[in-house]
C-alpha cells in the first residue's frame, strides 16, 4: 500500500505522560500536514512541513507539542505532559509540492486516536 | 477556528434519493475540497474545485462553487447505503501553504 500511514492507530495514556505519533507520507510528497479532530468537529490545522522545514504552526500547537520531520520523509508529533483536553484524533496528510495531476489534493492517513485518562 | 459552516448538520435519506450538502466560508480561496469520513476513520478526498470554476462532476458527485456568495454545494445522486458517512468541505486560502480549513461537516445517513 502506498498511502499515508500512521502509527499507532490508537493510544491510551494517563494524564501527564508523554506520547509520540508517527506519520509516513506518500513517497516523494514534499509537504506533510498534521491536523487534530475532536469528536463531532472538522479537523483543525496544527502544523506543516515542506521537506524537513517546519513552515507554519497553529496557535493550537502549545509548547507541549513538538513536531519533527528530520530527513524530510516520516514525521513525528510528540505531546508532553498530556492533558485530558488532548484527547482527539490526530490526522496526518501529505501532498506533492508540484507536478502530477493533483498537486493541491491532500491525502490523509487513517489517524491516531488518543485517549487521555 | 473553523472557516465556515456546513448545512445541514445531519441528513437522513432513503437509498436512491439525492443528497445535497452546503458549505459556506468566510474568506477568499484558492480552491475548495470535499472529503468523506467514515466513522472513526481518516478522510478520503472526493473532489476539488478551483476558485475560477463554477461546477465540477465526478461520477455521482456534483460540486458547485459560488465565490460571490462564498458558498459551495455537494450533490450526491442516486445515493447508496455505502454513502453513509460524514462529509466535510475544506478551503485552501493560499497556494503557498496549502493548509486546509475545514467546516464542521454534514453527517449523512442513507437508509437501505
mmCIF file of C-alpha atoms in Angstrom, chain B residues 21-105:
data_model
loop_
_atom_site.group_PDB
_atom_site.id
_atom_site.type_symbol
_atom_site.label_atom_id
_atom_site.label_comp_id
_atom_site.label_asym_id
_atom_site.label_seq_id
_atom_site.Cartn_x
_atom_site.Cartn_y
_atom_site.Cartn_z
ATOM 1 C CA UNK B 21 -24.943 19.440 1.359
ATOM 2 C CA UNK B 22 -23.999 23.090 1.536
ATOM 3 C CA UNK B 23 -20.850 24.806 2.723
ATOM 4 C CA UNK B 24 -20.236 28.474 3.410
ATOM 5 C CA UNK B 25 -16.883 30.078 4.049
ATOM 6 C CA UNK B 26 -15.597 33.463 5.093
ATOM 7 C CA UNK B 27 -12.522 34.465 3.115
ATOM 8 C CA UNK B 28 -11.294 34.335 -0.467
ATOM 9 C CA UNK B 29 -9.976 30.951 -1.501
ATOM 10 C CA UNK B 30 -7.641 29.251 -3.926
ATOM 11 C CA UNK B 31 -9.748 26.092 -4.050
ATOM 12 C CA UNK B 32 -12.389 24.200 -2.126
ATOM 13 C CA UNK B 33 -12.282 20.475 -1.496
ATOM 14 C CA UNK B 34 -14.796 17.928 -0.289
ATOM 15 C CA UNK B 35 -13.816 14.958 1.853
ATOM 16 C CA UNK B 36 -15.685 11.956 3.196
ATOM 17 C CA UNK B 37 -15.016 10.353 6.556
ATOM 18 C CA UNK B 38 -16.422 7.055 7.683
ATOM 19 C CA UNK B 39 -16.868 6.707 11.424
ATOM 20 C CA UNK B 40 -13.528 6.696 13.224
ATOM 21 C CA UNK B 41 -11.512 6.652 10.009
ATOM 22 C CA UNK B 42 -9.333 9.035 8.050
ATOM 23 C CA UNK B 43 -10.550 11.393 5.363
ATOM 24 C CA UNK B 44 -10.994 10.384 1.752
ATOM 25 C CA UNK B 45 -10.662 13.084 -0.887
ATOM 26 C CA UNK B 46 -13.717 13.338 -3.132
ATOM 27 C CA UNK B 47 -13.363 16.340 -5.381
ATOM 28 C CA UNK B 48 -11.541 19.655 -5.709
ATOM 29 C CA UNK B 49 -12.941 22.778 -7.349
ATOM 30 C CA UNK B 50 -10.793 25.813 -8.039
ATOM 31 C CA UNK B 51 -11.862 29.384 -7.440
ATOM 32 C CA UNK B 52 -12.226 30.048 -11.178
ATOM 33 C CA UNK B 53 -14.510 27.042 -11.676
ATOM 34 C CA UNK B 54 -18.251 27.024 -11.108
ATOM 35 C CA UNK B 55 -19.190 23.383 -11.398
ATOM 36 C CA UNK B 56 -17.456 20.048 -11.413
ATOM 37 C CA UNK B 57 -18.584 16.438 -11.740
ATOM 38 C CA UNK B 58 -17.079 13.165 -10.644
ATOM 39 C CA UNK B 59 -19.206 10.062 -11.050
ATOM 40 C CA UNK B 60 -22.313 10.552 -8.905
ATOM 41 C CA UNK B 61 -20.891 13.720 -7.356
ATOM 42 C CA UNK B 62 -21.604 17.245 -8.500
ATOM 43 C CA UNK B 63 -19.974 20.230 -6.836
ATOM 44 C CA UNK B 64 -20.821 23.870 -7.408
ATOM 45 C CA UNK B 65 -18.956 26.930 -6.251
ATOM 46 C CA UNK B 66 -20.274 30.478 -5.957
ATOM 47 C CA UNK B 67 -17.409 32.724 -4.945
ATOM 48 C CA UNK B 68 -19.655 35.806 -4.829
ATOM 49 C CA UNK B 69 -21.721 34.141 -2.110
ATOM 50 C CA UNK B 70 -18.755 32.279 -0.643
ATOM 51 C CA UNK B 71 -20.620 29.023 -0.794
ATOM 52 C CA UNK B 72 -20.402 25.564 -2.292
ATOM 53 C CA UNK B 73 -22.706 22.607 -2.562
ATOM 54 C CA UNK B 74 -22.111 18.891 -2.922
ATOM 55 C CA UNK B 75 -24.784 16.792 -4.603
ATOM 56 C CA UNK B 76 -24.686 13.014 -4.385
ATOM 57 C CA UNK B 77 -27.106 11.465 -6.850
ATOM 58 C CA UNK B 78 -28.757 8.059 -6.538
ATOM 59 C CA UNK B 79 -27.415 7.580 -3.031
ATOM 60 C CA UNK B 80 -26.387 4.186 -1.690
ATOM 61 C CA UNK B 81 -26.174 2.831 1.836
ATOM 62 C CA UNK B 82 -22.372 2.867 1.412
ATOM 63 C CA UNK B 83 -22.523 6.676 1.095
ATOM 64 C CA UNK B 84 -23.354 6.861 4.806
ATOM 65 C CA UNK B 85 -20.540 8.970 6.283
ATOM 66 C CA UNK B 86 -19.609 12.482 7.361
ATOM 67 C CA UNK B 87 -18.818 14.945 4.599
ATOM 68 C CA UNK B 88 -16.526 17.920 5.087
ATOM 69 C CA UNK B 89 -15.739 20.886 2.939
ATOM 70 C CA UNK B 90 -12.283 22.365 3.257
ATOM 71 C CA UNK B 91 -10.902 25.573 1.853
ATOM 72 C CA UNK B 92 -7.378 26.282 0.735
ATOM 73 C CA UNK B 93 -6.915 30.013 1.074
ATOM 74 C CA UNK B 94 -3.409 30.178 -0.307
ATOM 75 C CA UNK B 95 -1.454 28.049 -2.704
ATOM 76 C CA UNK B 96 1.676 28.911 -0.722
ATOM 77 C CA UNK B 97 0.875 26.843 2.346
ATOM 78 C CA UNK B 98 -1.844 24.506 1.152
ATOM 79 C CA UNK B 99 -3.233 24.183 4.648
ATOM 80 C CA UNK B 100 -6.894 23.321 4.725
ATOM 81 C CA UNK B 101 -9.562 24.940 6.852
ATOM 82 C CA UNK B 102 -12.441 22.553 7.435
ATOM 83 C CA UNK B 103 -16.109 23.059 8.131
ATOM 84 C CA UNK B 104 -17.895 21.144 10.878
ATOM 85 C CA UNK B 105 -19.275 18.574 8.492
#
